[in-house]
PDB file of C-alpha atoms in Angstrom:
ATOM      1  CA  UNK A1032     -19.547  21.952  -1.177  1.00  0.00           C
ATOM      2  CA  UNK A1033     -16.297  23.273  -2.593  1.00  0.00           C
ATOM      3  CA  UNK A1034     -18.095  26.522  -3.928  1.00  0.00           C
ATOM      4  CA  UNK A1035     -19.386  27.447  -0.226  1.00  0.00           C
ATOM      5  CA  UNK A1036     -15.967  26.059   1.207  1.00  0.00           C
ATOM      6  CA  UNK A1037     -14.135  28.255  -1.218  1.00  0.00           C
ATOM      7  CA  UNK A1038     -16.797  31.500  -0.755  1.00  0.00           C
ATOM      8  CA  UNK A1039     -15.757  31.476   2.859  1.00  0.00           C
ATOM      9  CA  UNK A1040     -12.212  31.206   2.518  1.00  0.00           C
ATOM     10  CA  UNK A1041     -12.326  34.179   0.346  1.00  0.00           C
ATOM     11  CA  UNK A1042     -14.772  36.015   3.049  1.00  0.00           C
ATOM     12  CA  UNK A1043     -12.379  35.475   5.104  1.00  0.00           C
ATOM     13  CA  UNK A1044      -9.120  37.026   3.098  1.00  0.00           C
ATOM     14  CA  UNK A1045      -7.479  33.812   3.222  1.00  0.00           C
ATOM     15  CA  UNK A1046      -5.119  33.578   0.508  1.00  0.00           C
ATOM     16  CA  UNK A1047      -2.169  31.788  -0.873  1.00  0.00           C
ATOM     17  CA  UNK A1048      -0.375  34.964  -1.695  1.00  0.00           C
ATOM     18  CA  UNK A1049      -0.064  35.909   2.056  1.00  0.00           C
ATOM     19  CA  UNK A1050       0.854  32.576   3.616  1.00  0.00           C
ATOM     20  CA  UNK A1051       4.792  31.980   3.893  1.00  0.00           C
ATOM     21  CA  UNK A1052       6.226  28.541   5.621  1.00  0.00           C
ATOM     22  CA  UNK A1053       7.501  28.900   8.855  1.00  0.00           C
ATOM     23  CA  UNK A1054      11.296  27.571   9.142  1.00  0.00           C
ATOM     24  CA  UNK A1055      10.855  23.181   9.698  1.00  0.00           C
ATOM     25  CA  UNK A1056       7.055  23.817   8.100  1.00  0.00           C
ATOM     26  CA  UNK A1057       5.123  21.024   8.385  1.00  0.00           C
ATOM     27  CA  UNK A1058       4.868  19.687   4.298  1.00  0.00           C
ATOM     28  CA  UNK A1059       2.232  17.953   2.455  1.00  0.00           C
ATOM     29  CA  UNK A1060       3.731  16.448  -0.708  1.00  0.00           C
ATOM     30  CA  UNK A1061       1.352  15.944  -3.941  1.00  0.00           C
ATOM     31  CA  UNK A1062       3.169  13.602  -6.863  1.00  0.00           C
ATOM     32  CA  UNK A1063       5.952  11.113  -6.223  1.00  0.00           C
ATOM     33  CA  UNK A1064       9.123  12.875  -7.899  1.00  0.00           C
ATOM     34  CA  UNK A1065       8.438  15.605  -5.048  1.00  0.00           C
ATOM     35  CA  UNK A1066       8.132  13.552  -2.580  1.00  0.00           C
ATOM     36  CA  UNK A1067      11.817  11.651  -3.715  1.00  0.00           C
ATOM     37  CA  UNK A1068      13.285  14.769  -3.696  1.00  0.00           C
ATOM     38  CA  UNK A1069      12.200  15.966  -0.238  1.00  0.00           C
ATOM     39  CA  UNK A1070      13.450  12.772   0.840  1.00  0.00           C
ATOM     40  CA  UNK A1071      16.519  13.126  -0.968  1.00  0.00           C
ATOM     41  CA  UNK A1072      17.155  16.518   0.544  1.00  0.00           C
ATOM     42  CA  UNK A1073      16.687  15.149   3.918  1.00  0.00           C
ATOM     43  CA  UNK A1074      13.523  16.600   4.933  1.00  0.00           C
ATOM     44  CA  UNK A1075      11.691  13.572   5.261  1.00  0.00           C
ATOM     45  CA  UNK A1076      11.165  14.566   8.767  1.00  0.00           C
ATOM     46  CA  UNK A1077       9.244  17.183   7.763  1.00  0.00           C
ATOM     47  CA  UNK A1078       6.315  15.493   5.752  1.00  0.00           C
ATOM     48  CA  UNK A1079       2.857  15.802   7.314  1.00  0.00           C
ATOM     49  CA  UNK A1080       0.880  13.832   4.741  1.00  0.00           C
ATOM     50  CA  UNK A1081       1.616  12.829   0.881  1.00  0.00           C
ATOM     51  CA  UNK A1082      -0.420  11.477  -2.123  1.00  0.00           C
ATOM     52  CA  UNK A1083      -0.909   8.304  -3.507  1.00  0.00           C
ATOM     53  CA  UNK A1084       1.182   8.590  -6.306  1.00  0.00           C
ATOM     54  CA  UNK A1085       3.841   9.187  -3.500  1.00  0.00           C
ATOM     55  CA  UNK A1086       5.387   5.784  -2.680  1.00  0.00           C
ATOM     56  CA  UNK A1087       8.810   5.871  -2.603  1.00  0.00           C
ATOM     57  CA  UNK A1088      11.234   6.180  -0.190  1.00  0.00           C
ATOM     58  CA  UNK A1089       9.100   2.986   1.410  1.00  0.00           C
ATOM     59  CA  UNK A1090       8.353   4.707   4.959  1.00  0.00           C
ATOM     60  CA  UNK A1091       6.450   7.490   2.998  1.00  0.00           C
ATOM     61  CA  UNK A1092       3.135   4.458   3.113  1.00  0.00           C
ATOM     62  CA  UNK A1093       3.098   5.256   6.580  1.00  0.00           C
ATOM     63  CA  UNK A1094       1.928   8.925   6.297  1.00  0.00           C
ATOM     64  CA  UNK A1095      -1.762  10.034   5.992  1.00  0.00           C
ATOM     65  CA  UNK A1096      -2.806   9.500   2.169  1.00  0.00           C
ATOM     66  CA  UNK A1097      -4.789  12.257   0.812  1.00  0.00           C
ATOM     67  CA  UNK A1098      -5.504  10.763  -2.412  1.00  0.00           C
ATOM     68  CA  UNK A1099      -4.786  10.705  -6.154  1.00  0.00           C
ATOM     69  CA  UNK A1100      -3.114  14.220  -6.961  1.00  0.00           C
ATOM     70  CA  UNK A1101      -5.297  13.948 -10.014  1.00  0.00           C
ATOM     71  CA  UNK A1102      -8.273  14.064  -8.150  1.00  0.00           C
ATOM     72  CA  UNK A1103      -7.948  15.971  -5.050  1.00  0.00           C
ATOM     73  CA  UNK A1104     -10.531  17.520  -2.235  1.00  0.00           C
ATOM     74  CA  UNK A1105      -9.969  20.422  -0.726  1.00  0.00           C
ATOM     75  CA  UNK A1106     -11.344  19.071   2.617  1.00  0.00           C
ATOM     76  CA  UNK A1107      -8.741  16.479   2.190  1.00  0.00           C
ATOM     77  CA  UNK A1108      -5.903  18.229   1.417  1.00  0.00           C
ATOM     78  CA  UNK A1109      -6.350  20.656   4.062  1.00  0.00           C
ATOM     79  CA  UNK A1110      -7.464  18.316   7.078  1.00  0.00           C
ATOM     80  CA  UNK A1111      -4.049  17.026   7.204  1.00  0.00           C
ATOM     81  CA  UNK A1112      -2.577  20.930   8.411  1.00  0.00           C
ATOM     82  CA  UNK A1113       0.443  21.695   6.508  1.00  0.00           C
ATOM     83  CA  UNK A1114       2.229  24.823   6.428  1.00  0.00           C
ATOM     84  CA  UNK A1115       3.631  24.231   2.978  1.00  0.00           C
ATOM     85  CA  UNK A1116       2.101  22.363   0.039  1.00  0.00           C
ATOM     86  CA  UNK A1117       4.431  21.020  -2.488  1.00  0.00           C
ATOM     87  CA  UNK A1118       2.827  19.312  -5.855  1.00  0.00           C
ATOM     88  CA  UNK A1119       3.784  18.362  -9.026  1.00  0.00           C
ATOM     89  CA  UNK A1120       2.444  20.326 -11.701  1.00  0.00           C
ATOM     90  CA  UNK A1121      -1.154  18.386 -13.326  1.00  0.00           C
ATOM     91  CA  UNK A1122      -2.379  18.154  -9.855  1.00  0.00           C
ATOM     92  CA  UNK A1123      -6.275  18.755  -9.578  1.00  0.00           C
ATOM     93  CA  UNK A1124      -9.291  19.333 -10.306  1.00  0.00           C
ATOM     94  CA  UNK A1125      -8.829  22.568 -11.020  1.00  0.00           C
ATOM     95  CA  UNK A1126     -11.516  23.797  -8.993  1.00  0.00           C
ATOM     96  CA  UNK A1127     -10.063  21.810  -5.722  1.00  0.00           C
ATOM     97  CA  UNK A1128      -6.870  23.678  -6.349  1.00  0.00           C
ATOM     98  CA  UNK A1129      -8.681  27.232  -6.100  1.00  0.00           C
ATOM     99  CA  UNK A1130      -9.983  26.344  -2.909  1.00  0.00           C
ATOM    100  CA  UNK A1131      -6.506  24.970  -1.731  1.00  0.00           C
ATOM    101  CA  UNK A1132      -4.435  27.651  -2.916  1.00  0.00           C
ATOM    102  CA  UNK A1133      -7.470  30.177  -1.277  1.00  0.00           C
ATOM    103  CA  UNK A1134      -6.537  28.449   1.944  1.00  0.00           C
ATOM    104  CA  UNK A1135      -3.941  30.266   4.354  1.00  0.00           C
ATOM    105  CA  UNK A1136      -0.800  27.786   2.918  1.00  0.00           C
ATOM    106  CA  UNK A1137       2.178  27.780   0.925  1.00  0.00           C
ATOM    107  CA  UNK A1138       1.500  26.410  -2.439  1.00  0.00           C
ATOM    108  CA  UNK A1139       4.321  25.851  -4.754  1.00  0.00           C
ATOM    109  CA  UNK A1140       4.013  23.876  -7.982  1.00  0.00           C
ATOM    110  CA  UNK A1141       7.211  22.047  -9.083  1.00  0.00           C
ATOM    111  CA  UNK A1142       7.304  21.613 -13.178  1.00  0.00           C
ATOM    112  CA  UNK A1143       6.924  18.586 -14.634  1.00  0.00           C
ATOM    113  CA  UNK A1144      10.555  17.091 -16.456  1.00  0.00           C
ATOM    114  CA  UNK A1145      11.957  14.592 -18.963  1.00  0.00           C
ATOM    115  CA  UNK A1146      15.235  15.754 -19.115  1.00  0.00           C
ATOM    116  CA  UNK A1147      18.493  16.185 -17.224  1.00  0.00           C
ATOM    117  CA  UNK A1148      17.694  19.963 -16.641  1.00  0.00           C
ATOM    118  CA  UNK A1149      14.479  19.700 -15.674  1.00  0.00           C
ATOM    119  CA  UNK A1150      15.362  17.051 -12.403  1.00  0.00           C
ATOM    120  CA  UNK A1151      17.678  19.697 -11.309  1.00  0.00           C
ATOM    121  CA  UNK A1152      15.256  22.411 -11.667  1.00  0.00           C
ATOM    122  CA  UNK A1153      12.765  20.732 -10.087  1.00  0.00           C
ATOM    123  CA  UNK A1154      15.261  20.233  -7.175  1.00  0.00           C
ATOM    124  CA  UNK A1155      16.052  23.869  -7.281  1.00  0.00           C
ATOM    125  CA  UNK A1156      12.295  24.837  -6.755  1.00  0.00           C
ATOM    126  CA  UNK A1157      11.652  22.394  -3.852  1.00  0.00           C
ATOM    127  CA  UNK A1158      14.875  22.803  -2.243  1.00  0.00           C
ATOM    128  CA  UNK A1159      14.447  26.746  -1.970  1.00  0.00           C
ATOM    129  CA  UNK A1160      10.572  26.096  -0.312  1.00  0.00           C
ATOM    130  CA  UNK A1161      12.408  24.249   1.903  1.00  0.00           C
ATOM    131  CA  UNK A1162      14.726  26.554   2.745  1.00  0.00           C
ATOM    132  CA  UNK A1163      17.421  24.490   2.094  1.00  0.00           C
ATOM    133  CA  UNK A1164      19.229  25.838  -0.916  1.00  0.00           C
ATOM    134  CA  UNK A1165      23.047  24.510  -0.302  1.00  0.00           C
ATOM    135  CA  UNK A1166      21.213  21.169   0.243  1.00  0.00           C
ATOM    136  CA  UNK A1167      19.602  21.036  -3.186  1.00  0.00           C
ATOM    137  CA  UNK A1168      22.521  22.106  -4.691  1.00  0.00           C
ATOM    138  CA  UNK A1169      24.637  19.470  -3.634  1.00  0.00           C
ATOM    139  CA  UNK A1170      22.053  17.424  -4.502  1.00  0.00           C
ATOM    140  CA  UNK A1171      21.948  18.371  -7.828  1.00  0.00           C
ATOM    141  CA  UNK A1172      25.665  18.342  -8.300  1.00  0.00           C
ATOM    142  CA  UNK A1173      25.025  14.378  -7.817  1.00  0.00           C
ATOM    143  CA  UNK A1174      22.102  13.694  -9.793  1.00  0.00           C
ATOM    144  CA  UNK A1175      23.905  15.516 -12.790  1.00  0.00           C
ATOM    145  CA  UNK A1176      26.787  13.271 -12.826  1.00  0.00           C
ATOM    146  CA  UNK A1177      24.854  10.027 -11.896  1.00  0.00           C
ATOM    147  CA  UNK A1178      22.637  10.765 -14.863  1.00  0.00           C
ATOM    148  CA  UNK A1179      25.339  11.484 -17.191  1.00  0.00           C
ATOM    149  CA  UNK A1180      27.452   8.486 -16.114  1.00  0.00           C
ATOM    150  CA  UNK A1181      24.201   6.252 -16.725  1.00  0.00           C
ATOM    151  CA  UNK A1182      23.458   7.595 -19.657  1.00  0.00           C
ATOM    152  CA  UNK A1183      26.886   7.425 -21.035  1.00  0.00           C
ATOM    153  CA  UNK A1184      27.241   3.940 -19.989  1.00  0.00           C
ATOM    154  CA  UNK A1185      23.843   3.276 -21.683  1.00  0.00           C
ATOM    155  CA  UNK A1186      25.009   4.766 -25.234  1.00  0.00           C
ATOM    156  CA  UNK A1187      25.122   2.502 -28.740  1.00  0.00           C
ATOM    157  CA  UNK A1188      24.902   3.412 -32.328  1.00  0.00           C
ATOM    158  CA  UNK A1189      21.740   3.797 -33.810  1.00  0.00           C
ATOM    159  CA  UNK A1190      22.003   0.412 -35.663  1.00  0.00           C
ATOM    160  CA  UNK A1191      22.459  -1.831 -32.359  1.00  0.00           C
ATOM    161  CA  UNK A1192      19.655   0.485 -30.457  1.00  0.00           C
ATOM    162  CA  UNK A1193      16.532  -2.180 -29.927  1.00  0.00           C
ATOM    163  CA  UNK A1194      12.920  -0.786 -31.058  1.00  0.00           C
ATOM    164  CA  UNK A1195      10.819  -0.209 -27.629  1.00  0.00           C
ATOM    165  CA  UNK A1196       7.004  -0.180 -27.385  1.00  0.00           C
ATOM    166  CA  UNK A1197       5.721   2.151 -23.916  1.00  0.00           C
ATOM    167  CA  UNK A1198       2.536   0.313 -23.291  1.00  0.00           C
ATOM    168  CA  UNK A1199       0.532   2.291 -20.655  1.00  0.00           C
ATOM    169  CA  UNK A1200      -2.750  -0.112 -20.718  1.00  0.00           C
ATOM    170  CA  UNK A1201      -4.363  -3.006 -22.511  1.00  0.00           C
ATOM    171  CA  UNK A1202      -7.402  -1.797 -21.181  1.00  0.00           C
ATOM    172  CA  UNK A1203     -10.887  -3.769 -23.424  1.00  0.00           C
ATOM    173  CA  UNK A1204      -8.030  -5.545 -25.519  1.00  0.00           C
ATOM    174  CA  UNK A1205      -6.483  -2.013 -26.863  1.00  0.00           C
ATOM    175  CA  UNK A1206      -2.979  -0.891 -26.949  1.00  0.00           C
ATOM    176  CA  UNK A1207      -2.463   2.929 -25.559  1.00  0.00           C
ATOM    177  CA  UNK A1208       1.176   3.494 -26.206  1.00  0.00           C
ATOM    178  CA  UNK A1209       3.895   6.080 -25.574  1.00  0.00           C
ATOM    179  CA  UNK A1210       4.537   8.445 -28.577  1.00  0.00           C
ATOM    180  CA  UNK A1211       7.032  11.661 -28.297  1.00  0.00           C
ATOM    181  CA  UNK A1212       7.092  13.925 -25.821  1.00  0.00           C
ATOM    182  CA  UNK A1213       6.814  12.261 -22.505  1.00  0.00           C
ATOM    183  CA  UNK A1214       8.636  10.228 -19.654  1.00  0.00           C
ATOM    184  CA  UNK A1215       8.355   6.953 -21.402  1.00  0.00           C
ATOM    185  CA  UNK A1216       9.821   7.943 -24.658  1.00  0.00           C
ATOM    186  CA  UNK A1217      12.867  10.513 -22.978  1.00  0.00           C
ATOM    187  CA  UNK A1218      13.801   7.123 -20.698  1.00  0.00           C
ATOM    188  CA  UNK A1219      13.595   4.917 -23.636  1.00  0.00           C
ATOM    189  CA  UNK A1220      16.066   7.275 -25.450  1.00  0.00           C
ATOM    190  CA  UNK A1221      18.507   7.895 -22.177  1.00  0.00           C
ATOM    191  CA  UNK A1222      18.486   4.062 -21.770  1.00  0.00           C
ATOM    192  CA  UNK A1223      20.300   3.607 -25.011  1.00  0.00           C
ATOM    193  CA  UNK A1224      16.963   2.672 -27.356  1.00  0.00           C
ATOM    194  CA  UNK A1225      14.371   3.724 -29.701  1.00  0.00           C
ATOM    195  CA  UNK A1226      10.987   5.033 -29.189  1.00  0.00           C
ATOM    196  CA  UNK A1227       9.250   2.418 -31.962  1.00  0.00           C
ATOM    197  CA  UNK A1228       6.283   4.444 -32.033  1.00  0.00           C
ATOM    198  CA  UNK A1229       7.325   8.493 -33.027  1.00  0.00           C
ATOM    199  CA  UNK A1230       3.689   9.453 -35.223  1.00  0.00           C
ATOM    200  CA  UNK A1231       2.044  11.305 -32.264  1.00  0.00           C
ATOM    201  CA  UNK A1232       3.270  12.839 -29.277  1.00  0.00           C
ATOM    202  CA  UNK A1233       1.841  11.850 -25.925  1.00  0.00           C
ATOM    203  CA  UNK A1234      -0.066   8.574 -24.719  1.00  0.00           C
ATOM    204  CA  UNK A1235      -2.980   7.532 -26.998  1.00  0.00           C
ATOM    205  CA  UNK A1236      -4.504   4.475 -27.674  1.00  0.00           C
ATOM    206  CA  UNK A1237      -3.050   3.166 -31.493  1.00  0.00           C
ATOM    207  CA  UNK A1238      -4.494   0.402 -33.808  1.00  0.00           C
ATOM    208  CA  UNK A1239      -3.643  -3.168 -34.137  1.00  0.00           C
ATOM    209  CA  UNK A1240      -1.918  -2.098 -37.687  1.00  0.00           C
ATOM    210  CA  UNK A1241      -0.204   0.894 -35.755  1.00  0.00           C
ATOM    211  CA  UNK A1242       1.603  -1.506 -33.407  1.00  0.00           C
ATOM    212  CA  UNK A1243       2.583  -3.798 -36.706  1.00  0.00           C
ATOM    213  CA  UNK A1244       4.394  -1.097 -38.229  1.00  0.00           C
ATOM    214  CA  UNK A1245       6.400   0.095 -34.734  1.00  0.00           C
ATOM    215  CA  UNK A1246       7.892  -3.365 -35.088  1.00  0.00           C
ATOM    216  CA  UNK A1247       8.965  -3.357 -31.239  1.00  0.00           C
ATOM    217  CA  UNK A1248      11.776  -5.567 -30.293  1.00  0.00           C
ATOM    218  CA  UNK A1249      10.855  -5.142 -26.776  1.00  0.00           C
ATOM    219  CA  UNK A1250       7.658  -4.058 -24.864  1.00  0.00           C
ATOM    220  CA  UNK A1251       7.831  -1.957 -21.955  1.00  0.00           C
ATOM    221  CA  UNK A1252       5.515  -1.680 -18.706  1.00  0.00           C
ATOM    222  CA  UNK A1253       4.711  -0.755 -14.963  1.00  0.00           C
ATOM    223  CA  UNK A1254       4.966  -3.703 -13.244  1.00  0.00           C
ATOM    224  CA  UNK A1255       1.671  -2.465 -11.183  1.00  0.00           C
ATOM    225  CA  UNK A1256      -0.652  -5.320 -13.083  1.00  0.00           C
ATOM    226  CA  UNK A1257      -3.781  -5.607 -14.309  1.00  0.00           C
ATOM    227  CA  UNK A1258      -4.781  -2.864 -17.696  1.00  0.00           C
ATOM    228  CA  UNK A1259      -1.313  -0.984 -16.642  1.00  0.00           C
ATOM    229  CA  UNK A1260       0.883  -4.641 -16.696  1.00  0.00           C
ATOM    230  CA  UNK A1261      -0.774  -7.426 -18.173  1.00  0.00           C
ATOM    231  CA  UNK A1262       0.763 -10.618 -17.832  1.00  0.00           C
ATOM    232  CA  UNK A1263       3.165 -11.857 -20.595  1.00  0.00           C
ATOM    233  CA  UNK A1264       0.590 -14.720 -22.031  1.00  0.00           C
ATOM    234  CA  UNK A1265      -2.058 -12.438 -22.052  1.00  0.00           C
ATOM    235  CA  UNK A1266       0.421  -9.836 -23.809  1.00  0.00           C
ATOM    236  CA  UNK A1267       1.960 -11.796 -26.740  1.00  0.00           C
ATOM    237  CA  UNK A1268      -1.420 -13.270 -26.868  1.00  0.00           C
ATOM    238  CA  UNK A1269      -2.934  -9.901 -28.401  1.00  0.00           C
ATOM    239  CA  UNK A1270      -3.651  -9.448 -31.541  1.00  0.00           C
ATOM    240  CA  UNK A1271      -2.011  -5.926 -32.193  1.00  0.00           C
ATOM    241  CA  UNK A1272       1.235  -7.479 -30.571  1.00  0.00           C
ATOM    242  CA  UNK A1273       1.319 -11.493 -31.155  1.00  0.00           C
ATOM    243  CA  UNK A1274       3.063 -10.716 -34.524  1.00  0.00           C
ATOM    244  CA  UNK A1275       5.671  -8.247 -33.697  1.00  0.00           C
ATOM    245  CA  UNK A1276       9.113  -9.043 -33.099  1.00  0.00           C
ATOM    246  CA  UNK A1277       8.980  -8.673 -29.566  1.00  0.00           C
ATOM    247  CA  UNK A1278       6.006 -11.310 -29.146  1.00  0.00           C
ATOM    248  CA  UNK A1279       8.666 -13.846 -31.044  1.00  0.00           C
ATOM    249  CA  UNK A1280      11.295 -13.229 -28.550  1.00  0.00           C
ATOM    250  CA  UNK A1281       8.475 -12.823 -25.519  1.00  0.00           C
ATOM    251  CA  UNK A1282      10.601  -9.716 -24.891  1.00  0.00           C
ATOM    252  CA  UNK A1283       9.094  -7.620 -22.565  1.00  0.00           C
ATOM    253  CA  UNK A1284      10.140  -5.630 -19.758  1.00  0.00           C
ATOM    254  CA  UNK A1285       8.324  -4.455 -16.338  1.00  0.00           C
ATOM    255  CA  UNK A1286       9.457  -1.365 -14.136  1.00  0.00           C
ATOM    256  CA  UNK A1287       7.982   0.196 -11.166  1.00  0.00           C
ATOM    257  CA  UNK A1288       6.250   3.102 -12.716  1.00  0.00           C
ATOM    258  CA  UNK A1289       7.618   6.033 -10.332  1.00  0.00           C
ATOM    259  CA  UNK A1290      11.056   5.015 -11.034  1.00  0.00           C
ATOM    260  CA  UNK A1291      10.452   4.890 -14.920  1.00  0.00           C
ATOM    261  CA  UNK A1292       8.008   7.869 -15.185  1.00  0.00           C
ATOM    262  CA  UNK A1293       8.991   9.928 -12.209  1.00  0.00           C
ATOM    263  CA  UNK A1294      12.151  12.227 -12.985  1.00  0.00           C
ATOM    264  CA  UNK A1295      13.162  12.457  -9.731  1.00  0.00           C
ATOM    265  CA  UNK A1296      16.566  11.692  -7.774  1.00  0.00           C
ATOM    266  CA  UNK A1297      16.436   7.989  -8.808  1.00  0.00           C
ATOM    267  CA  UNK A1298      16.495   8.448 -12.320  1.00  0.00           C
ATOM    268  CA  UNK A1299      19.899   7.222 -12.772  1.00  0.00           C
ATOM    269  CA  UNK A1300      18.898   4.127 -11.362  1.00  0.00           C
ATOM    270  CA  UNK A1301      16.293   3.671 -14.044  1.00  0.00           C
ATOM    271  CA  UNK A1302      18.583   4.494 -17.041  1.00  0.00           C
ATOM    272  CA  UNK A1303      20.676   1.700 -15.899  1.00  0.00           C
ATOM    273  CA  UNK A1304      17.913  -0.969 -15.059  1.00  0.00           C
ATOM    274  CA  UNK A1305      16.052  -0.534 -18.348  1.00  0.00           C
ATOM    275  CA  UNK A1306      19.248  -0.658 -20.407  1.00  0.00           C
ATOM    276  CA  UNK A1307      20.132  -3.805 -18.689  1.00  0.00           C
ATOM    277  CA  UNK A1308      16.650  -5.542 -19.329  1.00  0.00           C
ATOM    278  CA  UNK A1309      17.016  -4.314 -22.516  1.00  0.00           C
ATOM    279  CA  UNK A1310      20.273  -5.875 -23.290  1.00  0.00           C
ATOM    280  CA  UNK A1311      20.818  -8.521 -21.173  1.00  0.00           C
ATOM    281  CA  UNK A1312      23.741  -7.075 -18.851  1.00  0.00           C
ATOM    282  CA  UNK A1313      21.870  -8.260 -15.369  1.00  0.00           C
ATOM    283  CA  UNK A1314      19.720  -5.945 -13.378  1.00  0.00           C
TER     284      UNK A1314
END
């Protein structure tokens, strides 16, 4: 299906190259942060369709859903009739994307970001598809010094900075945890603590003995449930984590996982929230 979908597009010199938004296009947003920002910007009005991933601000769940930016059709990306595309970098399969981006629309991929600079590029990039460049910069001009003010207010020496365990999923009794190199660890760090586990970079499922030696004070999830947020009696009931520190203290924290993970607009906000889980300064 998508090779005679995409075989026609091309017969019919359809390509991404040639399409330009029209002024007020009509926007389908693919991953969450994007959709923020758009928001943010406020071009809301303008949204034709997101993803799933896309869930925040709340009256985004009332827009056609065209799936899991992960795993994308072509048919149902372009049944929804945007003028402009907007998505996250990682979006797929890649073969879906070369029959969207074959497809008489805008495509423009925002970078993915775990750092300060990267939000405001990323607002840069969707604020010029827009077309609304002043907007993105004052934009920007905020999120810069809400970010720094958080993560200034968020700062302690390394000796008073509490160990913190990224647990992505608990999926057949196994720990995949946070390592360098991604959203999980770069909040961890802005919110004024420690990565406990720094052997690997990325998300990868560790050993019982792994999680013994990160010693977490604290463990760290999306609050979304089941392999992503298991319960806390289930948690400190594990074997890789029953021992730790954080399993004597039944220390664990829960976030919504587009405000931890996303690097969008709302980052601030996170910064703040985790540091006051962390250390018991109220929500």
């Amino acid at each position: 299906m998508i090779a005679r979908l995409l075989s026609a597009l091309l017969a019919a010199g359809c390509t991404a190259a040639s399409a330009e938004p029209a002024p007020e296009a009509d926007v389908l947003s693919i991953g969450g942060s994007v959709t923020e920002i758009v928001a943010a910007l406020g071009q809301g009005h303008r949204l034709r369709a997101r993803d799933s991933t896309s869930t925040w601000p709340p009256e985004v769940a009332d827009l056609p859903d065209v799936g899991y930016m992960r795993a994308l059709s072509p048919e149902g990306v372009l049944s929804v009739g945007p003028d402009l595309i907007l998505s996250e970098d990682g979006a797929g399969p890649p073969e879906a994307l070369d029959v969207i981006r074959a497809a008489d629309v805008a495509f423009v991929t925002v970078p993915d970001a775990v750092t300060t600079d990267g939000i405001l590029r990323k607002i840069e990039i969707v604020g010029a598809a827009l077309g609304v460049p002043d907007r993105a910069a004052a934009l920007s001009d905020a999120v810069a010094t809400d970010l720094a003010d958080a993560m200034a207010d968020a700062a302690r020496p390394d000796a008073q900075r509490k160990r913190v365990l990224f647990v992505l999923s608990t999926q057949g009794g196994r720990i995949t945890a946070s390592g360098t190199g991604t959203a999980a660890d770069a909040l961890i760090r802005m919110a004024g603590a420690t990565n406990a586990v720094t052997e690997f970079e990325g998300y990868k499922q560790i050993s019982d003995e792994a999680v013994g030696r990160a010693a977490p004070d604290v463990i760290l999830m999306m609050d979304r449930g089941g392999d992503h947020g298991a319960a806390d009696d289930e948690l400190f009931a594990m074997p890789a984590i029953r021992l730790t520190p954080a399993a004597a203290d039944r220390a664990s924290v829960r976030l919504d996982g587009l405000l931890m993970l996303g690097f969008g607009p709302r980052t601030a906000e996170a910064v703040r929230r985790l540091n006051a889980a962390l250390y018991d300064e109220g929500a």
